[in-house]
Structures are given as structure tokens and as C-alpha cells.
XYZ file of C-alpha atoms in Angstrom:
740
model
C -31.675 12.054 -25.060
C -28.448 11.350 -26.905
C -25.117 12.750 -25.775
C -22.454 14.069 -28.134
C -18.680 14.309 -28.094
C -18.726 17.577 -26.127
C -20.425 15.775 -23.257
C -17.920 12.939 -23.530
C -15.016 15.369 -23.208
C -16.568 16.936 -20.116
C -16.879 13.457 -18.592
C -13.174 12.719 -19.107
C -13.407 10.681 -22.313
C -11.587 11.626 -25.512
C -12.944 11.782 -29.034
C -11.446 8.436 -30.040
C -13.093 6.768 -27.041
C -16.417 8.418 -27.832
C -16.306 7.083 -31.365
C -15.467 3.616 -30.039
C -18.507 3.737 -27.742
C -20.734 4.668 -30.673
C -19.329 1.732 -32.636
C -19.839 -0.724 -29.753
C -23.443 0.388 -29.268
C -24.171 0.838 -32.970
C -25.709 4.194 -32.107
C -25.148 7.443 -30.257
C -25.182 6.857 -26.464
C -27.473 8.700 -24.115
C -26.113 10.634 -21.140
C -26.534 7.760 -18.697
C -24.701 5.347 -20.981
C -21.914 7.842 -21.600
C -21.577 8.353 -17.856
C -21.243 4.590 -17.418
C -18.410 4.436 -19.939
C -16.725 7.493 -18.453
C -16.270 5.831 -15.068
C -15.550 2.324 -16.337
C -13.018 3.579 -18.866
C -11.355 5.890 -16.371
C -7.804 4.999 -15.437
C -8.972 4.105 -11.944
C -11.232 1.317 -13.226
C -9.741 0.268 -16.551
C -5.958 0.666 -16.038
C -5.919 1.702 -19.686
C -2.507 3.352 -19.447
C -0.904 0.676 -17.297
C -2.305 -2.777 -18.041
C 0.323 -3.550 -20.725
C 3.096 -3.361 -18.151
C 1.109 -4.788 -15.245
C 0.741 -8.005 -17.248
C 4.541 -8.332 -17.360
C 4.818 -8.661 -13.589
C 5.233 -12.234 -12.262
C 1.721 -13.369 -11.384
C 2.052 -17.124 -10.847
C 3.274 -19.076 -7.861
C 2.744 -22.381 -6.092
C 0.934 -20.734 -3.185
C -1.442 -18.588 -5.250
C -5.017 -19.819 -5.200
C -6.211 -17.195 -7.676
C -4.239 -15.264 -10.277
C -3.790 -11.517 -10.111
C -6.956 -9.676 -11.093
C -9.231 -12.705 -10.876
C -10.906 -11.655 -7.635
C -11.389 -8.658 -5.374
C -8.087 -9.478 -3.646
C -5.154 -11.854 -3.835
C -5.538 -15.272 -2.230
C -2.547 -17.231 -0.938
C -2.319 -20.713 0.574
C -0.713 -20.372 4.027
C -0.936 -24.030 4.998
C -3.073 -25.928 7.478
C -6.132 -25.645 5.238
C -6.093 -21.843 5.502
C -5.695 -19.051 2.983
C -4.891 -15.370 3.270
C -6.708 -12.707 1.253
C -4.848 -9.408 1.070
C -4.761 -6.245 -1.004
C -3.650 -2.618 -0.975
C -5.383 0.331 -2.645
C -5.100 4.098 -2.810
C -7.473 6.826 -1.672
C -5.243 9.743 -2.556
C -7.364 12.434 -4.134
C -10.325 12.077 -1.743
C -7.912 12.318 1.199
C -6.281 15.436 -0.202
C -9.685 17.131 -0.460
C -11.373 15.781 2.668
C -8.697 14.006 4.722
C -10.891 12.452 7.408
C -13.536 10.871 5.161
C -11.060 10.202 2.365
C -8.826 8.144 4.628
C -11.699 6.526 6.546
C -13.464 5.301 3.417
C -10.155 4.056 2.030
C -9.896 1.790 5.064
C -13.511 0.671 4.759
C -13.223 -0.033 1.057
C -10.142 -2.224 1.318
C -11.672 -4.276 4.148
C -14.777 -4.903 2.011
C -12.590 -6.291 -0.767
C -11.387 -8.870 1.732
C -14.619 -9.965 3.363
C -16.585 -10.075 0.109
C -14.361 -13.058 -0.681
C -15.419 -14.723 2.541
C -12.252 -13.894 4.494
C -12.364 -12.246 7.909
C -10.038 -9.215 8.092
C -7.461 -9.621 10.874
C -5.107 -6.707 10.234
C -4.782 -3.349 8.509
C -1.734 -1.375 7.424
C -1.238 1.950 5.711
C 1.377 3.826 3.709
C 1.159 7.618 3.930
C 2.935 10.509 2.207
C 2.665 14.146 3.248
C 4.345 17.435 2.358
C 6.604 19.563 4.520
C 5.713 18.969 8.174
C 6.556 22.588 8.973
C 3.536 23.600 6.859
C 0.227 24.194 8.662
C -1.563 22.732 5.615
C 0.409 19.487 5.901
C -0.301 19.198 9.605
C -4.020 19.743 8.981
C -4.099 17.011 6.335
C -2.070 14.665 8.492
C -4.317 15.123 11.524
C -7.402 14.449 9.413
C -5.972 11.367 7.698
C -4.672 9.794 10.903
C -7.944 10.466 12.716
C -9.942 9.029 9.802
C -7.848 5.832 9.713
C -7.911 5.467 13.482
C -11.595 6.159 14.034
C -12.760 3.877 11.228
C -10.402 1.020 12.011
C -10.913 1.192 15.774
C -14.705 1.218 15.438
C -14.664 -1.573 12.848
C -12.663 -3.749 15.208
C -9.653 -4.676 13.076
C -6.181 -3.743 14.418
C -3.959 -1.342 12.493
C -0.692 -3.187 12.971
C 1.849 -1.447 10.775
C 2.647 1.114 8.156
C 5.038 3.788 6.979
C 5.020 7.585 6.760
C 7.246 9.846 4.669
C 7.413 13.600 4.262
C 8.533 15.505 1.178
C 7.535 18.775 -0.444
C 6.526 16.939 -3.649
C 3.446 15.681 -1.745
C 2.499 19.141 -0.498
C -0.808 19.311 -2.365
C -1.255 15.703 -3.480
C -0.815 13.491 -0.436
C -0.833 9.707 -0.738
C -3.031 7.476 1.400
C -2.630 3.748 0.673
C -4.592 1.233 2.767
C -3.949 -2.506 3.064
C -6.132 -5.226 4.548
C -5.256 -8.822 5.406
C -7.816 -11.542 6.079
C -7.962 -15.294 6.716
C -10.365 -17.893 5.326
C -10.553 -21.669 5.058
C -9.427 -22.957 1.671
C -12.430 -23.735 -0.506
C -14.810 -21.500 1.440
C -14.311 -18.326 -0.556
C -16.871 -16.741 -2.826
C -16.143 -15.285 -6.240
C -17.179 -11.937 -7.692
C -19.239 -13.609 -10.435
C -22.760 -13.455 -11.813
C -23.300 -17.072 -12.763
C -26.688 -18.630 -13.459
C -29.214 -16.810 -15.639
C -32.385 -16.314 -13.637
C -30.535 -15.926 -10.347
C -31.664 -12.913 -8.303
C -29.479 -9.859 -7.713
C -29.569 -8.065 -4.339
C -28.136 -4.810 -3.074
C -27.323 -4.941 0.629
C -26.062 -2.490 3.230
C -26.384 1.273 3.236
C -28.776 3.307 1.133
C -27.405 4.986 -1.980
C -26.698 8.705 -1.841
C -25.089 11.377 -3.954
C -21.682 11.131 -2.261
C -18.870 9.818 -4.390
C -20.565 10.358 -7.766
C -17.901 10.341 -10.464
C -15.365 9.434 -7.782
C -13.535 7.112 -10.200
C -13.301 9.900 -12.755
C -12.115 12.278 -10.035
C -9.370 9.791 -9.114
C -8.282 9.675 -12.755
C -7.584 13.368 -13.183
C -5.100 15.894 -11.881
C -5.636 17.685 -8.619
C -5.851 21.412 -9.236
C -6.237 24.571 -7.224
C -10.000 24.202 -7.768
C -10.304 20.540 -6.720
C -12.092 21.458 -3.502
C -15.114 22.023 -5.710
C -15.128 18.242 -6.279
C -16.010 17.483 -2.659
C -19.177 15.550 -3.659
C -16.838 13.018 -5.276
C -15.570 12.093 -1.788
C -17.466 9.255 -0.104
C -18.730 9.209 3.479
C -18.122 6.146 5.648
C -19.847 4.455 8.588
C -17.657 1.856 10.353
C -20.466 0.549 12.554
C -22.568 -0.183 9.480
C -19.552 -1.908 7.924
C -19.117 -4.120 10.994
C -22.715 -5.295 10.626
C -22.155 -5.801 6.919
C -19.065 -7.903 7.624
C -20.859 -10.277 9.959
C -23.953 -10.525 7.765
C -21.885 -11.146 4.626
C -19.857 -13.934 6.209
C -23.048 -15.547 7.518
C -24.675 -15.238 4.093
C -21.685 -16.904 2.427
C -21.746 -19.698 5.012
C -25.435 -20.318 4.199
C -24.491 -21.578 0.751
C -26.990 -19.271 -0.947
C -24.454 -16.797 -2.357
C -23.350 -17.326 -5.970
C -21.215 -14.205 -6.161
C -20.534 -11.050 -4.214
C -18.722 -7.805 -4.906
C -18.082 -4.634 -2.994
C -19.381 -1.397 -4.455
C -16.299 0.763 -4.526
C -15.219 2.850 -7.473
C -18.082 3.391 -9.937
C -20.589 1.809 -7.561
C -23.409 -0.271 -9.052
C -21.996 0.266 -12.534
C -18.714 -1.421 -11.682
C -20.087 -4.335 -9.681
C -22.760 -5.258 -12.213
C -20.438 -4.977 -15.215
C -17.438 -6.785 -13.721
C -19.484 -9.626 -12.239
C -21.367 -10.103 -15.508
C -18.312 -9.894 -17.740
C -16.448 -12.419 -15.591
C -19.261 -14.938 -16.104
C -20.161 -14.057 -19.693
C -23.659 -13.174 -18.535
C -25.745 -10.012 -18.284
C -28.130 -8.391 -15.823
C -31.453 -6.626 -15.699
C -31.382 -4.022 -12.936
C -34.340 -1.937 -11.735
C -32.765 1.213 -10.349
C -35.995 2.454 -8.772
C -35.780 -0.511 -6.391
C -32.410 0.676 -5.057
C -32.941 2.352 -1.650
C -31.737 5.968 -1.804
C -30.887 8.611 0.773
C -32.044 11.528 -1.358
C -35.350 11.897 -3.159
C -35.628 11.987 -6.927
C -32.138 10.700 -7.685
C -31.538 10.331 -11.409
C -30.640 6.979 -12.943
C -27.057 8.012 -13.649
C -26.652 9.259 -10.076
C -27.762 5.912 -8.669
C -25.490 4.030 -11.056
C -22.384 6.118 -10.364
C -22.803 6.744 -6.658
C -19.922 5.448 -4.538
C -21.794 5.485 -1.266
C -20.008 3.216 1.161
C -20.887 -0.003 2.977
C -22.809 -1.554 0.066
C -22.550 -4.945 -1.650
C -23.989 -6.559 -4.720
C -24.978 -10.189 -4.240
C -26.001 -12.744 -6.825
C -27.991 -15.375 -4.932
C -29.122 -18.911 -5.663
C -32.628 -18.853 -7.065
C -34.848 -20.101 -4.275
C -32.508 -18.823 -1.580
C -33.990 -15.342 -1.451
C -35.729 -15.742 1.878
C -32.634 -17.141 3.543
C -30.618 -14.066 2.605
C -33.401 -11.666 3.526
C -33.624 -13.236 7.000
C -29.862 -13.022 7.537
C -29.622 -9.351 6.640
C -32.768 -8.549 8.592
C -31.198 -10.226 11.626
C -28.252 -7.798 11.322
C -30.607 -4.862 10.778
C -29.358 -4.231 7.252
C -31.186 -3.269 4.084
C -31.412 -6.101 1.556
C -33.349 -5.441 -1.629
C -33.990 -7.471 -4.753
C -33.048 -5.162 -7.631
C -32.533 -7.446 -10.587
C -31.684 -10.774 -12.114
C -28.910 -12.440 -14.079
C -29.542 -12.914 -17.804
C -27.793 -14.802 -20.581
C -27.701 -11.784 -22.903
C -24.224 -10.494 -22.042
C -25.811 -7.043 -21.754
C -26.515 -4.739 -18.832
C -30.062 -3.412 -18.949
C -30.811 -0.676 -16.448
C -34.457 0.302 -15.896
C -36.057 3.209 -14.072
C -39.786 2.849 -13.456
C -40.006 0.223 -16.230
C -38.230 2.542 -18.690
C -34.976 1.256 -20.162
C -32.460 4.038 -19.399
C -29.235 2.311 -20.441
C -28.347 -0.766 -22.454
C -24.674 -1.697 -22.840
C -22.630 -4.874 -23.354
C -20.953 -5.814 -20.046
C -17.756 -6.977 -21.765
C -17.286 -3.601 -23.444
C -16.881 -1.864 -20.100
C -14.227 -3.843 -18.311
C -10.520 -4.293 -18.012
C -9.449 -7.109 -20.283
C -12.602 -6.672 -22.362
C -13.597 -3.653 -24.400
C -11.914 -1.013 -22.267
C -9.252 0.852 -24.259
C -5.577 0.019 -23.825
C -2.785 2.508 -24.420
C 0.989 2.462 -24.436
C 2.252 5.941 -23.773
C 5.464 7.579 -24.892
C 8.273 7.611 -22.357
C 11.760 9.113 -22.113
C 14.517 9.461 -19.579
C 13.768 12.433 -17.295
C 15.954 15.487 -17.701
C 16.743 15.542 -13.976
C 18.611 12.228 -14.366
C 21.546 14.273 -15.682
C 21.850 15.775 -12.188
C 21.694 12.304 -10.651
C 24.348 10.944 -13.003
C 26.641 13.921 -12.447
C 26.894 13.215 -8.712
C 30.533 13.070 -7.634
C 31.121 11.156 -4.415
C 34.652 12.532 -4.186
C 33.248 16.010 -3.569
C 31.343 14.940 -0.454
C 33.446 16.112 2.458
C 33.576 14.243 5.745
C 32.405 16.436 8.631
C 33.979 16.440 12.068
C 30.763 16.854 14.089
C 29.351 13.338 13.691
C 27.832 13.310 17.177
C 25.852 16.473 16.460
C 24.787 15.120 13.067
C 23.675 11.811 14.543
C 21.337 13.571 16.963
C 19.803 15.752 14.273
C 19.522 12.815 11.868
C 17.702 10.670 14.415
C 15.046 13.369 14.814
C 14.387 13.946 11.097
C 10.685 13.364 10.303
C 11.457 10.503 7.881
C 13.528 8.706 10.521
C 11.894 9.749 13.787
C 9.389 7.624 15.653
C 5.876 7.627 14.252
C 4.483 7.139 17.766
C 2.213 10.214 17.498
C 0.458 8.450 14.637
C 0.280 4.820 15.693
C -0.796 5.611 19.251
C -4.103 6.665 17.733
C -4.605 3.200 16.238
C -5.849 0.180 18.138
C -3.166 -2.460 17.587
C -4.455 -4.999 20.087
C -8.113 -5.514 19.193
C -8.638 -9.245 18.475
C -5.498 -9.844 20.665
C -3.479 -11.429 17.879
C -0.836 -8.732 17.354
C 2.559 -10.083 18.421
C 4.658 -6.944 17.886
C 2.486 -4.553 19.881
C 4.977 -4.478 22.787
C 8.211 -5.834 21.347
C 8.797 -4.265 17.933
C 9.809 -6.192 14.844
C 10.679 -5.164 11.304
C 7.306 -6.370 10.025
C 3.942 -6.525 11.731
C 3.183 -10.038 12.982
C -0.306 -11.351 13.733
C -0.967 -14.772 15.211
C -3.560 -16.942 13.473
C -5.875 -18.101 16.227
C -6.119 -21.791 17.044
C -2.870 -22.502 15.172
C 0.862 -22.209 15.753
C 1.128 -19.994 12.676
C 1.427 -16.260 12.245
C 1.384 -13.848 9.324
C 4.036 -11.179 8.848
C 3.151 -8.142 6.782
C 4.716 -4.851 5.824
C 4.335 -1.898 3.467
C 7.514 -0.423 2.038
C 8.710 2.063 -0.535
C 11.376 4.731 -0.350
C 10.067 6.949 -3.144
C 13.202 9.113 -3.231
C 15.179 6.034 -4.272
C 12.656 5.367 -7.055
C 12.923 8.976 -8.200
C 16.718 8.781 -8.408
C 16.677 5.459 -10.265
C 13.197 4.049 -11.034
C 14.358 0.534 -11.812
C 16.772 0.263 -8.888
C 14.243 1.948 -6.602
C 11.539 -0.524 -7.629
C 13.886 -3.391 -6.804
C 14.738 -1.857 -3.443
C 11.060 -1.484 -2.495
C 10.491 -5.220 -2.966
C 13.836 -6.195 -1.416
C 13.292 -4.104 1.714
C 9.786 -5.476 2.193
C 11.067 -9.047 1.877
C 13.983 -8.262 4.197
C 11.636 -6.872 6.855
C 9.497 -10.008 6.692
C 12.585 -12.234 6.999
C 13.984 -10.251 9.935
C 10.693 -10.798 11.782
C 10.967 -14.566 11.415
C 8.673 -15.250 8.457
C 9.163 -16.303 4.836
C 7.871 -13.901 2.136
C 5.274 -15.508 -0.134
C 3.594 -12.807 -2.247
C 3.042 -9.093 -2.724
C 0.278 -6.661 -3.500
C 1.175 -3.219 -4.803
C -0.171 0.305 -4.962
C 1.472 2.167 -7.819
C 1.329 5.921 -7.208
C 2.638 8.084 -10.040
C 2.049 11.407 -11.753
C 0.280 12.016 -15.075
C 0.886 9.102 -17.487
C 0.709 11.477 -20.440
C 3.971 12.992 -19.186
C 6.727 10.933 -20.895
C 9.074 11.342 -17.921
C 6.431 10.096 -15.501
C 5.658 7.158 -17.756
C 9.372 6.330 -17.868
C 9.366 6.197 -14.073
C 6.359 3.876 -14.164
C 7.759 1.479 -16.777
C 11.204 1.205 -15.188
C 9.875 0.877 -11.632
C 7.755 -2.085 -12.723
C 10.779 -3.639 -14.425
C 12.709 -3.449 -11.173
C 9.799 -4.734 -9.111
C 9.321 -7.658 -11.474
C 12.976 -8.723 -11.348
C 13.005 -8.566 -7.558
C 9.729 -10.503 -7.246
C 11.151 -13.280 -9.416
C 14.340 -13.424 -7.345
C 12.473 -13.632 -4.028
C 9.662 -15.864 -5.358
C 7.010 -13.356 -4.342
C 4.470 -13.151 -7.181
C 2.140 -10.191 -7.532
C -1.421 -10.972 -6.438
C -2.956 -7.682 -7.564
C -3.245 -4.162 -6.294
C -3.983 -0.720 -7.589
C -2.671 1.918 -9.986
C -3.052 5.558 -9.023
C -1.956 8.041 -11.687
C -2.433 11.803 -11.785
C -0.767 12.393 -8.437
C 0.709 15.834 -8.867
C 0.298 19.442 -8.009
C -1.245 21.432 -10.830
C -1.038 25.198 -10.583
C -0.485 28.263 -12.704
C 3.252 27.932 -12.131
C 3.350 24.414 -13.595
C 2.785 20.728 -12.864
C 4.904 18.937 -10.269
C 4.481 15.153 -10.085
C 4.945 13.385 -6.786
C 7.937 11.132 -6.438
C 7.159 7.785 -8.106
C 5.837 5.699 -5.218
C 5.245 2.002 -5.998
C 4.225 0.877 -2.508
C 4.827 -2.808 -1.828
C 2.538 -4.724 0.514
C 4.403 -7.914 1.411
C 2.939 -11.012 3.023
C 5.021 -13.588 4.861
C 4.135 -16.853 6.550
C 5.567 -17.880 9.923
C 5.002 -21.604 10.349
C 5.712 -21.409 14.084
C 5.289 -18.413 16.383
C 8.539 -19.529 18.013
C 10.326 -17.962 15.057
C 9.025 -14.485 15.911
C 12.074 -12.220 16.173
C 12.177 -8.695 17.564
C 14.426 -5.809 16.597
C 15.391 -4.596 20.077
C 18.549 -5.641 21.913
C 17.954 -8.243 24.610
C 20.749 -8.431 27.160
C 24.085 -6.995 28.251
C 27.048 -8.744 26.717
C 25.339 -9.906 23.518
C 27.535 -9.528 20.456
C 26.509 -7.238 17.598
C 27.166 -8.250 13.994
C 26.583 -6.523 10.672
C 25.713 -9.142 8.075
C 25.582 -8.550 4.341
C 27.908 -6.786 1.914
C 29.379 -3.567 3.332
C 30.982 -1.277 0.780
C 30.438 2.148 2.354
C 28.737 3.183 -0.874
C 28.050 6.933 -1.089
C 24.594 7.349 -2.610
C 21.298 9.066 -1.931
C 20.464 9.131 1.762
C 18.817 11.267 4.396
C 22.346 12.161 5.502
C 23.379 13.500 2.088
C 20.136 15.366 1.625
C 19.896 17.127 4.954
C 23.523 17.607 5.941
C 25.193 18.098 2.562
C 22.188 19.601 0.737
C 22.537 16.993 -2.021
C 19.101 16.273 -3.507
C 20.298 14.319 -6.546
C 22.416 11.207 -6.176
C 22.227 7.587 -7.350
C 19.926 5.194 -5.538
C 21.632 3.092 -2.850
C 23.571 -0.035 -3.705
C 21.600 -3.242 -4.238
C 22.597 -6.603 -5.649
C 19.696 -9.045 -5.877
C 21.864 -12.171 -5.705
C 23.636 -10.951 -2.571
C 20.327 -9.852 -1.072
C 18.765 -13.246 -1.702
C 21.654 -15.041 0.041
C 21.202 -12.698 2.999
C 17.495 -13.488 3.229
C 18.074 -17.246 3.226
C 20.767 -16.866 5.877
C 18.509 -14.770 8.137
C 15.727 -17.347 7.980
C 18.116 -20.182 8.758
C 19.676 -18.301 11.695
C 16.225 -17.615 13.129
C 14.993 -21.163 12.681
C 18.131 -22.442 14.453
C 17.287 -20.004 17.286
C 20.672 -18.294 17.025
C 19.460 -14.686 17.123
C 18.568 -12.404 20.006
C 17.512 -9.547 17.722
C 17.404 -8.769 14.034
C 16.934 -5.358 12.414
C 17.457 -4.310 8.799
C 19.560 -1.300 7.795
C 17.433 1.253 5.955
C 16.855 5.031 6.260
C 19.529 6.627 8.444
C 21.966 3.764 7.975
C 23.696 1.564 10.529
C 23.640 4.242 13.217
C 19.863 4.546 13.081
C 19.467 0.767 12.918
C 21.564 0.160 16.049
C 20.124 3.101 17.974
C 16.535 2.008 17.267
C 17.454 -1.426 18.652
C 18.997 0.262 21.689
C 16.071 2.498 22.635
C 13.592 -0.382 22.398
C 15.294 -2.119 25.328
C 17.048 0.811 27.012
C 20.338 -0.952 26.359
C 23.287 0.802 24.730
C 26.163 -0.462 22.616
C 29.867 -0.143 22.023
C 31.090 -0.677 18.470
C 34.214 -0.118 16.406
C 34.179 0.816 12.737
C 36.690 -1.073 10.571
C 39.520 1.236 9.567
C 38.997 0.711 5.821
C 35.600 2.429 5.856
C 34.848 6.134 5.808
C 33.220 6.790 9.151
C 30.261 9.022 8.145
C 29.227 6.830 5.214
C 29.585 3.645 7.272
C 27.298 5.103 9.932
C 24.738 6.976 7.810
C 24.876 5.409 4.328
C 21.794 3.509 3.172
C 23.215 0.699 1.033
C 20.794 -2.202 0.886
C 21.275 -5.861 1.720
C 22.491 -5.337 5.296
C 21.115 -6.393 8.653
C 22.307 -5.878 12.224
C 21.903 -8.868 14.546
C 22.678 -9.508 18.180
C 23.603 -12.946 19.509
C 24.681 -14.624 22.708
C 28.483 -14.697 22.966
C 28.565 -18.491 23.274
C 26.947 -18.834 19.834
C 29.584 -16.777 18.023
C 31.307 -19.656 16.220
C 28.030 -21.309 15.165
C 26.706 -18.045 13.726
C 29.935 -17.248 11.902
C 30.124 -20.735 10.393
C 26.472 -20.502 9.402
C 27.022 -17.244 7.563
C 30.084 -18.650 5.813
C 28.022 -21.628 4.627
C 25.527 -19.223 3.024
C 28.281 -17.069 1.516
C 27.168 -13.985 3.455
C 29.879 -11.541 4.608
C 29.823 -10.299 8.193
C 31.571 -7.904 10.539
C 31.603 -8.168 14.319
C 30.848 -4.592 15.296
C 30.816 -4.737 19.079
C 28.676 -5.534 22.076
C 25.415 -4.563 23.791
C 26.513 -2.626 26.837
C 25.498 0.131 29.232
C 23.192 3.054 28.609
C 25.201 4.922 26.000
C 26.187 4.687 22.335
C 29.975 4.405 22.150
C 31.474 4.434 18.654
C 35.256 4.121 18.228
C 35.566 4.935 21.934
C 33.669 8.231 21.439
C 30.549 8.952 23.479
C 27.672 9.667 21.070
C 25.148 10.184 23.870
C 22.758 8.235 26.059
C 19.988 5.864 25.038
C 17.419 7.984 26.863
C 18.533 11.154 25.061
C 18.104 9.526 21.663
C 14.790 8.069 22.746
C 13.508 11.562 23.472
C 14.879 12.911 20.194
C 13.227 10.042 18.337
C 9.855 10.594 19.979
C 9.871 14.368 19.479
C 10.879 14.341 15.816
C 7.257 14.490 14.623
C 5.280 15.357 17.729
C 7.139 18.657 18.207
C 5.433 19.946 15.065
C 1.992 18.652 15.913
C 1.916 19.712 19.527
C 2.385 23.368 18.611
C -1.313 23.824 17.895
């Protein structure tokens, strides 16, 4: 039965796209075919509204073993014959509707992208955004998301080693859940997501196919509304124990030499894996859908094709190697079924009980092939007038800085995230180096080597909102700075680009400019983009109007530490160590937590950043660490220098005494969030070497004071004890969540 334009519109396609489908097929599509195009041409799968600008990001580098978009994840040479596969993706809408399963399956999905390449996952990270923590709805979502991440990751046996959490009312309905996975593999032992070799058999392995997640890709490519709870079937259901079996079986299958290609079944399920693998190889497939094991009886062809049931893989095997694979998956007690074969036709032919139910060219479905590409209108947002009208001269300096410092340190965006990360297993596999002694990035030792990987996720979305280009730069710069402060050298990034509706010209402006800033920063720091994810349509839609989330281009940064001896923590070490601020200090008054919460200023320019100065700072930090000059190293970010120093103090229960140079305004010096600054502590006897080192790199510095006692003393004024601030820090979030 053919399907007309009305059906296409209901499936999320527009009239122009429907007409294009008819032209590609040379006929009117049936419902199954139209459903296939609806998911593959959704924003989630095709990047139709973003690919033009994604291609402008720097995507080449000496360490990259595959270019961005070539495989399920980025692949970077880390030396010693090893490579790192890593990627970040979103699971925003499912998590907003069903927080536990939405977050859990986000974790499972990103891990599968890693081990389908042949890499063993060794670490997970996440970047989360929630609404107002005082809201019962926010707390419910947060509990569900954190439990979903923790339960899945802990059961799967991969440590959750780092992350970030922010709270803002713009995320009240549309939360953001971004999951990152990092894995290690020997160079040359990866497998590609390809369907090479006509005549080769095609297997589906893992869990049976159910009706969960149908049209999940379409769901992710539309606005959340007040009625989105009705889309619950679009949310997948995960099983971490099944995924663990699938991991081990997949790696064994790859090692057998009988795997030609392998791809996870994530968004769009069988449809996506068959089309992308075929298009990449210029081949086609015949698939018999009635041979796919299902959880529900009498599933329709389109339901089987579009299901996003979790813990499933598509494998193209070497002809003649069928029995080898069947034995491996049987050993791990996993389903493994022959469902098709590779052809040389370039077409996807889907059969149900020997009846051809869909027949489409593989190339016409995919990104970079026949999927539509759009360049949307964009314009400077109206609210930028408020940002540009900010007058720093009108910001008065308060007298109660001690009181402010205590309140600031307990703000949800600054406070300890202990309530969250205590629910994650950080030590499984025993490679996590920062589990006890904190560092600015998560650091995981690579077993049987002297190497370690540093990794972080970073994005202050408020900065991006105030100035999309500057904010995009800052996201990359902060991620690279965190990696450097931990003792590693940044090598590449993955990104998860979370924005509102791309049809909104102001949202599209944010997207375009944020990518410009990201690109410039990536070039400066030599951290090419390996791939990632675009998530549009993140906004609250209600009768009162549409409110996009803050533009949130989350950066997942990977760094390589050639020797674990370079691992550097952020906590003070010993009494008498000198404290320095390194980097340009200009006491720049710009957007900050301090301005927002204590001056009620919600619109102000993004913090100061100069890429050339930042780059010099990064090189200097690495050199100082490699010369073993530093006791501690901690970057200045949210909450400013005061927060930076006090976090270092509470980690070691060791206070400080500092003096602020007279030329700087005291509140802005303490609480301003200008970029390109780091606080270090050093042994007193190394003072001249460190100062000369910094001069050689052209990096300014200020000797602030000394590690001393159990209190924070600033300009001879007692700001309070280390233990008091430790309690404030710990209670900032937990006080809300322990009420119920």
C-alpha cells in the first residue's frame, strides 16, 4: 500500500522531502519505505541542518587514525602500538521522559559504539543539565538520571570517572544527558562498520527486537511538548548484564578474524545499521525480517526495522566463517541469527515471509549521500542587546565578601557533586588514578604500560549564551586546560552539540557562531574533532511559548600522559608551599556566578579569553609538570580564584594565606571568571626556577601567598575554616535531595 504526503508529514518529513523520495524511488513509497526515510532523514541521523558547518571544523591531525564520521567513534594513536576510541552522544529527550531508562540506555549505546570497533571501554564520563534544583520535578529527574547512569555503568563494569553537572531554569523541562565512552585497542586490530564482500552473510546478535524505541530517532528530532509523555514507547529499555556478554562476545568474534564489519544498532535500529554499512562499502543487502528474533508476536516489518531495542549488533561475516561466529555467541549465551547477505546492487531489500516489503537505495538514506542538506537562516538574538548594554561601572563592590564567599561556595553550580558521583563506581578495573586525589581531568592508567589517558567533559553554557563564539572557544580552552593541569597533553576532541530548534534563526545563530569559536580553539590547541553528535530541538514548548535551552556544545577532550609520573593533583600538599596565580590577570568584570546570584545580573559579556595567551599558558603548565616543579595545579573556572584555592584547600585540609595586589578590585579578583588562569603550589626552594620558567614562556604570574593552617586568610582577614567550607561545599546539592 502506497503512502502519500499526509503520511510523510505525520512521520516528520516535509513535502519537499516526500517529493525527493518519490523521485529517488521512481514511484510512490509504501508506508514501510516512508518510515525508513523518516528516521534516516531525521536530524538525529542525517544532520541535515548541521552538516554544512560540521564540515568546517578541523578534522585532520597527525594522531588521527580515522577521520571524523568514518567510523562509530573517533580513533587516536596514543603511542606504544595502542589507539584510543572515544565518543560522546546525547540521550536528552528519552531522559526527560523516562529518566532512568533514558540515561541508562545512553550509557549502553555509547559503550557499544566503542566496542563495535574492537576497543575495550575503560572509562565513562557524563555531562548533565537540569532545571532549578528547588523544583521537585528537577529532583525527580535528577534522581532517575543518576540512578540510571550508575546502575548501568556499575553493572557493565566500566568506571564512571568524571563529568559535569549544571543547573539552570532553561533546562526545566528539557534536561540534557550526554554520555562519553573511552576505550583502548591495539593499532590495526579495529573493525570497520562496513558491508564489504557481496555474498557475505549478515547476522543480528544480542537481544531480541521489541517495540521499545520505535521512531526514537524521529522523537529525538522534534520538540518536547507538554504531551511528550505520550511518546514513552520511543524510549529504549536497557540491560547492562546482556551488554557485558555482548562486549566479551564481540571482542572475541573480532579476534577470530571472521568479522568483516560490525555496527551497533542505536538510532533507527536495523534500518540505520544496514543502510550505513552498505553505503560505506557501495554495496547492498538482502534482509529477511522474519528471521529477526522478536520479543512481541506479530511485529510488523516497519516495527522490526525501526525498533531501537538495546544490546543488539549487526555483523557482516566472512563467508565460510558462520559456524565460528555461531559458536562464539552460543558460548556467551547470546542470540546470533543469520538474517541476510551482502549484495552488489547498492540497494536494501527487506523481505517478510518471502514478500519484498521495502526496496530502497542505501546511498539515498545516509549522511553524505542522498539525505537532504539545509542551511538555515540565522540572525543575532535580540537578547544580545542586553548583553552588550552591560555597564561594569555600575557594579558596586559589596562589603560582606566573607558572607558572599560562603554562599557562593554552596551554589549548586559550584558545590561538590559528591551526592552524584558517590553513586558511580570509579574504581572498577582499578585503573582510575584520581579516585582518591582529585585532578582537573579524570586520569586512567593504561594497564601494562607507563601511560595514562586524561579525559574531561566541559561546557559553561551560560558563557555560550552570552557570546556563542567566545563561549565555544572557552569550552574547548577549559577542556584543554583541565587536561594540561592533570599532567597530560590534549590530542583530540569529540563533541555533543545541544541546541534548540534550528528553524529558529536566533538558535541557528548560536549554533553557527559556537562552531566557529570551537573550530578556532581546536586549531590553536591542535585538537582536531574526531566526531560526536548534534542534538537539536532542546527546548520547552508550551502554550506560553517556546524557550530554547542555553546553547550547550559539550566538549569531550582526550589527553595522553606518556608517563604516570606526570599525574598532577589539584589539592594542596604541604604547609609552607608557595601559591602562585599564573596567566593574565586583568580583573575583568564579565558574566559569572557572582554577578548572577549576588548582583542579579543575568546578561553580561562572556569572560575574557585570548587564545594566544591561553596557548602559552598550556605549554608552560606542561613544561612545569614535566620538570616536576609543581605540588598542585588547578584551573580557575566557575567561582573564580576564591573557589579554585578553596577547592584545593578542602582536598587536603590545608588552608592558605594570600594577599591581593592593590591594583585589583577585590571582589572581581576573587570571584571573576576570566579564562586562561591557573593556581599552582610549589616548594619554596623551587621559586626561582618556576619564575624563570614562566618568564621563558612569556606567561605572567603573581605570587599570592602560602599554604598554611586550617583557615582561609585573605588580606589578613579571616574568611573561615577549611572544614566549614568543606561542609558548605558538600551540602550545596545534597541539602535539596535529602529533604525527601
